[in-house]
Tab-separated table of C-alpha atoms and ligand atoms in Angstrom:
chain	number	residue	atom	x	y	z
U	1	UNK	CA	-28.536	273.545	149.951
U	2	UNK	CA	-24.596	274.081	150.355
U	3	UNK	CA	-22.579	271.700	147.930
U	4	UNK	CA	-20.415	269.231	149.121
U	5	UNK	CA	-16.742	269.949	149.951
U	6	UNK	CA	-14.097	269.573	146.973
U	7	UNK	CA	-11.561	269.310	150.048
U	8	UNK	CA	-12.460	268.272	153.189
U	9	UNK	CA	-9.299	268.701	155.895
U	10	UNK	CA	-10.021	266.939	159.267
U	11	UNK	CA	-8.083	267.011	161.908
U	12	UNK	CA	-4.660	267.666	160.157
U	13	UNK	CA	-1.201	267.407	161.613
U	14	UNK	CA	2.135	267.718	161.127
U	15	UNK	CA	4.652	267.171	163.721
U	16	UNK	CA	8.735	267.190	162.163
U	17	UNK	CA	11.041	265.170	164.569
U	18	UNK	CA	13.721	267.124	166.683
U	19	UNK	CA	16.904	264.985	166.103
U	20	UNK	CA	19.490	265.065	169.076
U	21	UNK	CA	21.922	263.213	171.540
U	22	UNK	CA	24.834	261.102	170.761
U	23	UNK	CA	22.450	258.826	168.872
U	24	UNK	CA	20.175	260.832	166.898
U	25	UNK	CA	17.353	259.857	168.821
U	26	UNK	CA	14.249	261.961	168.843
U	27	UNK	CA	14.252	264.310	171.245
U	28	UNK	CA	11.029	266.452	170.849
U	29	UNK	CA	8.949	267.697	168.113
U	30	UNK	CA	8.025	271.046	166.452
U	31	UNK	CA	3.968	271.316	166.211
U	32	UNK	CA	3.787	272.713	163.161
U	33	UNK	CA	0.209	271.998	162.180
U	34	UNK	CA	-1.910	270.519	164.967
U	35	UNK	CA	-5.313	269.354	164.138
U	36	UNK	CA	-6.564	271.573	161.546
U	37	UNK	CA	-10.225	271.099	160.572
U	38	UNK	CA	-11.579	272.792	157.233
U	39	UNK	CA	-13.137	272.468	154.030
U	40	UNK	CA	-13.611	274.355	150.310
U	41	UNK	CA	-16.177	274.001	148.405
U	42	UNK	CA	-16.835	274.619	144.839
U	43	UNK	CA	-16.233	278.450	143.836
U	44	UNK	CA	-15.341	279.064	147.279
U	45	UNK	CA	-12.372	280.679	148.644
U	46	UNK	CA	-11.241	279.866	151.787
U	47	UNK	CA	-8.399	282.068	152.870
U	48	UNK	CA	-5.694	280.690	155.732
U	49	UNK	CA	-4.177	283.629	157.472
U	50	UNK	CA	-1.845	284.302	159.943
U	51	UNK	CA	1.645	285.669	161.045
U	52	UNK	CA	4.735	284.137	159.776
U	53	UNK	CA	5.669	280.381	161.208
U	54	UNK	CA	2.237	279.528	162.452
U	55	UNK	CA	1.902	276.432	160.260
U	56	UNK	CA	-0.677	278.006	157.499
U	57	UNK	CA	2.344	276.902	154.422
U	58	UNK	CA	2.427	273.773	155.892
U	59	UNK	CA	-0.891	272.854	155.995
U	60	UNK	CA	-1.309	273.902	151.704
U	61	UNK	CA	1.840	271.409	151.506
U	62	UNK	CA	0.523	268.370	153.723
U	63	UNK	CA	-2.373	268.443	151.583
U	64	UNK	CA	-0.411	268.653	148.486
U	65	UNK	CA	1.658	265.507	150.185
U	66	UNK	CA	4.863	267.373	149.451
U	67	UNK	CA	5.290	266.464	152.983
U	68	UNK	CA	3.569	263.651	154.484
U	69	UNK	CA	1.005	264.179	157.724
U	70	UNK	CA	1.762	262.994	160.806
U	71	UNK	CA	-2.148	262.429	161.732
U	72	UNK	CA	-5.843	263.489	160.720
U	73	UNK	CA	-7.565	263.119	156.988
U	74	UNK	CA	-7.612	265.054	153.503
U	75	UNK	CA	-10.262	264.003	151.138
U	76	UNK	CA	-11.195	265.235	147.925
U	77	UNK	CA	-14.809	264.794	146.894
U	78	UNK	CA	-14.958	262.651	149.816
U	79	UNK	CA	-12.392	260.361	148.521
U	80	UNK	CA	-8.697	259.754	151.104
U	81	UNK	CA	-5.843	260.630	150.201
U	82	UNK	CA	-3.318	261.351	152.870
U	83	UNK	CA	-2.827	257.510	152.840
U	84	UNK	CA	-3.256	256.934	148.646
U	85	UNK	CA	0.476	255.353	147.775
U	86	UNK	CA	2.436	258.263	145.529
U	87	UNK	CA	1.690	256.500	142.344
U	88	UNK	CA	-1.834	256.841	143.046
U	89	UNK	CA	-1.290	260.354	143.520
U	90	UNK	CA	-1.221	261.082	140.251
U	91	UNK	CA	-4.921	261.975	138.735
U	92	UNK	CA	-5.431	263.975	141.879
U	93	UNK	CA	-1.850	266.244	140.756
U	94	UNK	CA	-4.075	267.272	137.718
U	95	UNK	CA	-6.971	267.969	140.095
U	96	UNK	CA	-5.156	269.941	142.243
U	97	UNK	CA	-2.641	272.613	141.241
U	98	UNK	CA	-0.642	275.271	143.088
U	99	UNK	CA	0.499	278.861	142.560
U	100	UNK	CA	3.627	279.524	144.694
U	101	UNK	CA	4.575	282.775	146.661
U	102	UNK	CA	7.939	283.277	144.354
U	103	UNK	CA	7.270	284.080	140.616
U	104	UNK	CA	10.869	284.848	140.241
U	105	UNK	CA	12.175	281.460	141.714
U	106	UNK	CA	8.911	279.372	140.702
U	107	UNK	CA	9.643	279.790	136.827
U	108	UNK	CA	12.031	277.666	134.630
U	109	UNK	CA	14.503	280.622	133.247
U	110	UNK	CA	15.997	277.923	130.980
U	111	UNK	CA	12.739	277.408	129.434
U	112	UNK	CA	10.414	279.506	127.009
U	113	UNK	CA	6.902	280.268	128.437
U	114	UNK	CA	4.687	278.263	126.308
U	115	UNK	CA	7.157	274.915	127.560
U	116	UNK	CA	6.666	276.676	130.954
U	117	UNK	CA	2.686	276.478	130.202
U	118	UNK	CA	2.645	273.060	128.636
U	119	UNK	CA	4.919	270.917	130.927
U	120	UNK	CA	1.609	270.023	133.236
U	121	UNK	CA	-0.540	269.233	130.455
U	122	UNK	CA	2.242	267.218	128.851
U	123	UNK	CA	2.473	265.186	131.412
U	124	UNK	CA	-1.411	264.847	131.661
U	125	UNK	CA	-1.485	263.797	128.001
U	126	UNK	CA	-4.048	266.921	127.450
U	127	UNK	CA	-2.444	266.987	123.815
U	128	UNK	CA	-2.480	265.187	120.243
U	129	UNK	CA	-0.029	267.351	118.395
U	130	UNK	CA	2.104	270.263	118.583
U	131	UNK	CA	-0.645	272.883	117.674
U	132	UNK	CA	-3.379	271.362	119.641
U	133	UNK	CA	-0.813	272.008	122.629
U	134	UNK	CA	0.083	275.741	121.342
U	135	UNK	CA	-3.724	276.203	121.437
U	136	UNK	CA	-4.152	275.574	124.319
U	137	UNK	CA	-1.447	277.493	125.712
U	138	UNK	CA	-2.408	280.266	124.144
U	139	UNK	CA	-6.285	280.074	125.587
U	140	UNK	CA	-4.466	279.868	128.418
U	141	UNK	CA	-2.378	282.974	128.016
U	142	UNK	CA	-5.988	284.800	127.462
U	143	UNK	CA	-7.564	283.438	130.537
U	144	UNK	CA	-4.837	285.322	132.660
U	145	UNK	CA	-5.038	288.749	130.174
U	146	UNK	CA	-1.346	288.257	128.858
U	147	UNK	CA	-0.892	288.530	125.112
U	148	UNK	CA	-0.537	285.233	123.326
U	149	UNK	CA	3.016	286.408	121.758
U	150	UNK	CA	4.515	286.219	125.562
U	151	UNK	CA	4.844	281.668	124.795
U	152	UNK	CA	7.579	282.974	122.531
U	153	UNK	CA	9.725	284.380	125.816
U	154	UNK	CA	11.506	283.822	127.973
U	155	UNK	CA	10.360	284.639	131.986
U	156	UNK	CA	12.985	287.303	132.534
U	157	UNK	CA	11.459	289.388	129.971
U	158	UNK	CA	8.053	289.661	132.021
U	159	UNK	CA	7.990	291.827	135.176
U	160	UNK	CA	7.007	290.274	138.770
U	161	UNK	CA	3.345	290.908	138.259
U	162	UNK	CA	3.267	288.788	134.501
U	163	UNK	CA	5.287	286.383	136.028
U	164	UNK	CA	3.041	285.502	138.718
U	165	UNK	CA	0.099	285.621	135.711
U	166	UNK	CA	2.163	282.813	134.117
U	167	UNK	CA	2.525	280.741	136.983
U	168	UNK	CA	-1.132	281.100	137.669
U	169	UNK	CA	-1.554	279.739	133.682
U	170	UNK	CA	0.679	277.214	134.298
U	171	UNK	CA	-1.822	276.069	137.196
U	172	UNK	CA	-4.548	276.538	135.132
U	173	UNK	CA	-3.334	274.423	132.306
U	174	UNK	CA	-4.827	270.987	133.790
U	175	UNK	CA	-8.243	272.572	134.184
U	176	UNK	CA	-8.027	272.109	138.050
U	177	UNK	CA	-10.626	272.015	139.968
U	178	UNK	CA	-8.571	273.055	143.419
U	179	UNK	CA	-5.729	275.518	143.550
U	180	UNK	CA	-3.699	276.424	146.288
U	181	UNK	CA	-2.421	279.751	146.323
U	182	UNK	CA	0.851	280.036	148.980
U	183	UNK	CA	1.023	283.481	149.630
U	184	UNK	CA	1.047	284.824	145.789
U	185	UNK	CA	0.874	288.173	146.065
U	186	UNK	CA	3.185	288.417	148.931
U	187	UNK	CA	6.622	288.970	146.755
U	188	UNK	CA	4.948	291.390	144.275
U	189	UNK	CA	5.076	295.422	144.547
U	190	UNK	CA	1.660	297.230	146.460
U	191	UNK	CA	0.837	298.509	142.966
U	192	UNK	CA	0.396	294.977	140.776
U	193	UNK	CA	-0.808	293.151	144.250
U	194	UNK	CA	-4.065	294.313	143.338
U	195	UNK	CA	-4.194	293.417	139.667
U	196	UNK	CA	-3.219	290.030	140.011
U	197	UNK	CA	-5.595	289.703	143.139
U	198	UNK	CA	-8.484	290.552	141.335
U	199	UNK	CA	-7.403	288.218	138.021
U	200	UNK	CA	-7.527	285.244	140.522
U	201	UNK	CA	-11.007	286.685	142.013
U	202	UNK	CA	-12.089	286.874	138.496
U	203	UNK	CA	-10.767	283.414	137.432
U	204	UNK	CA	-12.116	281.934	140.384
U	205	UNK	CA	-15.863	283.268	139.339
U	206	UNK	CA	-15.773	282.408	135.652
U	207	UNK	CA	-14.113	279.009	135.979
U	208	UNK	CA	-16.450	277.607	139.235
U	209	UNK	CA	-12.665	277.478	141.068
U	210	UNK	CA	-12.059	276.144	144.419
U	211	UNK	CA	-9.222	278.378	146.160
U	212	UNK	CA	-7.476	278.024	149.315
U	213	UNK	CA	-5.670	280.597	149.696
U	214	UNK	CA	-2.787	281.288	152.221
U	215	UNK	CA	-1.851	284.794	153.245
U	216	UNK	CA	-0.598	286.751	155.871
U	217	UNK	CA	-2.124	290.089	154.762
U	218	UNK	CA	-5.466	290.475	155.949
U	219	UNK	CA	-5.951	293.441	153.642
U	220	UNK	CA	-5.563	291.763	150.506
U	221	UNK	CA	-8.208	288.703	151.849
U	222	UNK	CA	-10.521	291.220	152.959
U	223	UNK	CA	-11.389	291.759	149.234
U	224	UNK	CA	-11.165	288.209	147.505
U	225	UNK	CA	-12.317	285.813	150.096
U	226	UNK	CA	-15.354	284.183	150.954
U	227	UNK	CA	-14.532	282.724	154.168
U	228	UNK	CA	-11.592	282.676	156.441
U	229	UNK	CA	-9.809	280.678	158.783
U	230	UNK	CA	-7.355	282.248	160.865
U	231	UNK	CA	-4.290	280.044	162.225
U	232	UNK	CA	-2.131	280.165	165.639
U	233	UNK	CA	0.708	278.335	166.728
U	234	UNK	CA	-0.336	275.578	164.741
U	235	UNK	CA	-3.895	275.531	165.005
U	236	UNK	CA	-7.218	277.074	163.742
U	237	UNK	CA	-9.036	279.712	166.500
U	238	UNK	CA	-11.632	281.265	163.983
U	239	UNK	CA	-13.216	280.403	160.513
U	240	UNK	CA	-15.875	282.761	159.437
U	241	UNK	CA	-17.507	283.759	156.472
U	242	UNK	CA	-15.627	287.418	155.466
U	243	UNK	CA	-18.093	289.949	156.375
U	244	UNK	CA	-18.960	288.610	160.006
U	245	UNK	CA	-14.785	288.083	160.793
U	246	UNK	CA	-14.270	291.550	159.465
U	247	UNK	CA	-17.385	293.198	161.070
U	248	UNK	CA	-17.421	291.871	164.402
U	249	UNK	CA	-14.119	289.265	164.965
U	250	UNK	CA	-14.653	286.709	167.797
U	251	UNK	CA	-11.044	285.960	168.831
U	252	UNK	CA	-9.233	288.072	170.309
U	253	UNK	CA	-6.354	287.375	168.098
U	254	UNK	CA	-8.733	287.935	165.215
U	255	UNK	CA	-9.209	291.170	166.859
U	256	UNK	CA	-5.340	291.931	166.768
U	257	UNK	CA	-4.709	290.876	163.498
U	258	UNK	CA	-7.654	293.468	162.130
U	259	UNK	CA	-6.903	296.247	164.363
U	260	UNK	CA	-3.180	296.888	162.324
U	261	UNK	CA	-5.527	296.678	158.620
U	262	UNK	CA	-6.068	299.889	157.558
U	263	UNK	CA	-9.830	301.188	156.984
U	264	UNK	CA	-10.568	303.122	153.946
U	265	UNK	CA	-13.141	305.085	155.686
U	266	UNK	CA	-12.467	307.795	157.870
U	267	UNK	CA	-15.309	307.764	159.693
U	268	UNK	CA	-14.687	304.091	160.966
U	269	UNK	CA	-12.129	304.434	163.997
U	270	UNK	CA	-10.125	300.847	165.127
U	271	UNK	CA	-7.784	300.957	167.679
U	272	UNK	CA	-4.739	299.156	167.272
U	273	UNK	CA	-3.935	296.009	169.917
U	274	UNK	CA	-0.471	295.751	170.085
U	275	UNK	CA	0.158	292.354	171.189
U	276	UNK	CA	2.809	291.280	173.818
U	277	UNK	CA	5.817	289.475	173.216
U	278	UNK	CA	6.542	287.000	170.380
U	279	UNK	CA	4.700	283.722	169.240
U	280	UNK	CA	6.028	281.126	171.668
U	281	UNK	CA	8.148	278.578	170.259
U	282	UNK	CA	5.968	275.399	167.903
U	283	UNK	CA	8.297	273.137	169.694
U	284	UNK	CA	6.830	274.231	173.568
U	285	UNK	CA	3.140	275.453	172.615
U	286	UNK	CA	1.626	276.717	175.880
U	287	UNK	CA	-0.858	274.359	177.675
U	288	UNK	CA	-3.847	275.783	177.708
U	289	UNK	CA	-5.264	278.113	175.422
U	290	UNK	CA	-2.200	278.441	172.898
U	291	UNK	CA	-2.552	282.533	172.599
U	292	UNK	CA	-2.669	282.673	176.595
U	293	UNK	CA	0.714	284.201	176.713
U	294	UNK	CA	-0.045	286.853	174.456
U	295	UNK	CA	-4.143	287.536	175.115
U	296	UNK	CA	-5.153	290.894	176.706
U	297	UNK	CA	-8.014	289.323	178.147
U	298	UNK	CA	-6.358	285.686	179.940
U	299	UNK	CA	-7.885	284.779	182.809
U	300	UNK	CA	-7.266	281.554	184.680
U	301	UNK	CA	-8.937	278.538	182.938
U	302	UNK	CA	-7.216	279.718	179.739
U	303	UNK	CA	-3.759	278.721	181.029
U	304	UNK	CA	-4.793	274.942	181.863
U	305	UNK	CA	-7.852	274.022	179.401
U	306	UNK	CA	-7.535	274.147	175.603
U	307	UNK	CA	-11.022	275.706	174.236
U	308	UNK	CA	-12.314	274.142	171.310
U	309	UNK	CA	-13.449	275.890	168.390
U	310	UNK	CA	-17.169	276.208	167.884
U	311	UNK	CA	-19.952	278.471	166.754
U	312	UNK	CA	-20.241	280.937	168.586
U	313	UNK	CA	-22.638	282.938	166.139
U	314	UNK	CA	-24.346	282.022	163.187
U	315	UNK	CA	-21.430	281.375	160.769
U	316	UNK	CA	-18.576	282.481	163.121
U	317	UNK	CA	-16.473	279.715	165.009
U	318	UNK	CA	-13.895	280.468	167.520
U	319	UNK	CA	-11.453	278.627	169.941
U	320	UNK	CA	-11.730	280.382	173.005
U	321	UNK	CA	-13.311	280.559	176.543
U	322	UNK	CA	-14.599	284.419	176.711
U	323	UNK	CA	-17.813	283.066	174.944
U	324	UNK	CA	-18.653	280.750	177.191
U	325	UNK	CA	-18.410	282.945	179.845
U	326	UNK	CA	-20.870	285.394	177.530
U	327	UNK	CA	-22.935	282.610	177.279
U	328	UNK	CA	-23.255	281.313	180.741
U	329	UNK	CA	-23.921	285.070	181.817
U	330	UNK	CA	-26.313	285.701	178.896
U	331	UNK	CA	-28.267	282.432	180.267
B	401	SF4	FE1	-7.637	284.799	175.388
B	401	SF4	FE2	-8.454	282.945	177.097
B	401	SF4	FE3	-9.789	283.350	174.815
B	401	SF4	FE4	-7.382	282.227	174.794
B	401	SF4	S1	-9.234	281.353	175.710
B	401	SF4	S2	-8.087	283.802	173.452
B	401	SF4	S3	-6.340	283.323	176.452
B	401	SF4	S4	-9.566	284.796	176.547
């Protein structure tokens, strides 16, 4: 029996107004996120992927309400809370952490690590006394394999890959049960990607974490994911579980993305799809199937009806018409 969701994302948007005119009226909207359906369960890790500006940051933020939805549901252990007032907010902030892309930018420089460490369990009350609070820094410092002397400096003295290790203890502090990860490997060199990658896989097995984790390098989920859901133009087209999307990807986007990955074994050949032109604008998504402009395989329905994701193999879901046509041949 599958557990229930931690977070359960139904039908999430986020439209931002287009101010304009002599007035200021609206004049149009960008479609940033536009009815997103997912959900993470415990000690899962759902990876969001996609290229840059297709709503995948925005969706880790709606849920975080550091920017408010325009439409659709978030609920944590079944529990609402795009429409919980901000004060009420405030148990579910020790629920839910994130680790940002930026470990240079995300950490205090004013402030000494173990302050860095303790400011979210401060203001959780997770402390009696001084020492109780260095304590618990320092477990934290082991949990992410950096030596408990680091609380003593400051975070210019760490390089990009310990930085990121300290922001990820600084999530951990609140014993979370969520953590969103906004792309936080992206800013680090090839050669600490790894090691940081496979602390989070690691944490994410020994503490029972849920992870969503948002990413535009399909390499990097390839090895840390359970399941993925791959975003376009503001919307989802596949979710699968990691070996069927890498194995055998149903979307043809899917397909593109993987064909530029590079495979370790020789032996395995993929040809690269080079896709055509840029991702249309969020503010004027194409009717029809969104990726229609783009698809090497568009035939005429896709430019006038919007397919709707659905299985289309046991554990594979995709948003697009070339599987009903396998299907209604198959039948
Ligand atoms: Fe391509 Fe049509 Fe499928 Fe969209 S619905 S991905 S345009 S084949």
């Amino acid at each position: 029996m599958t557990s229930p969701p931690i977070l359960d994302v139904k039908g999430l948007k986020k439209h931002y107004p287009i101010h304009g005119g002599l007035w200021g009226s609206t004049i149009g909207h960008v479609y940033a996120v536009d009815g997103v359906s997912f959900s993470v369960t415990k000690g899962e890790t759902l990876s969001l992927v996609g290229e840059s500006g297709c709503g995948k940051t925005t969706v880790g933020k709606t849920i975080l309400r550091l920017t408010e939805p325009t439409g659709g549901e978030v609920l944590v252990d079944g529990n609402r809370i795009d429409n919980l007032p901000v004060s009420e907010l405030r148990p579910l902030r020790k629920r839910m952490q994130v680790v940002f892309q930026d470990p240079f930018s995300s950490l205090n420089p004013r402030l000494k690590v173990r302050e860095i460490i303790a400011e979210p369990m401060l203001n959780f009350g997770m402390a009696k006394s001084a020492s109780e609070m260095t304590d618990r820094v320092a477990a934290t410092l082991d949990k992410v394999r950096l030596p408990r002397d680091a609380m003593r400096r400051y975070p210019h003295e760490f390089s990009g890959g310990q930085r990121q290790r300290i922001g990820i203890a600084r999530a951990l502090g609140t014993d979370p049960d969520l953590i969103i990860c906004d792309e936080p490997v992206s800013a680090l060199d090839v050669s600490v990607k790894a090691q940081v990658v496979n602390l989070m896989s690691d944490l994410q097995q020994e503490l029972g974490l849920a992870l969503l984790f948002i990413s535009h390098d399909m390499a990097i989920v390839e090895h840390m994911t359970h399941r993925v859901a791959v975003m376009y133009l503001g919307k989802i087209v596949e979710i699968s579980d990691r070996r069927s999307l890498f194995a055998d990807p149903k979307h043809p986007y899917t397909q593109a993305l993987l064909s530029a990955v590079p495979v370790p074994d020789p032996t395995v050949k993929r040809s690269r799809i080079i896709l055509k032109g840029d991702v249309p604008s969020p503010i004027r998504p194409p009717p029809g199937c969104r990726f229609h402009t783009r698809c090497p395989y568009v035939f005429d329905r896709c430019r006038t009806e919007e397919p709707l994701l659905r299985e289309v193999a046991p554990g594979q879901l995709a948003a697009c018409h070339l599987h009903d046509t396998a299907a209604s041949k198959a039948a």
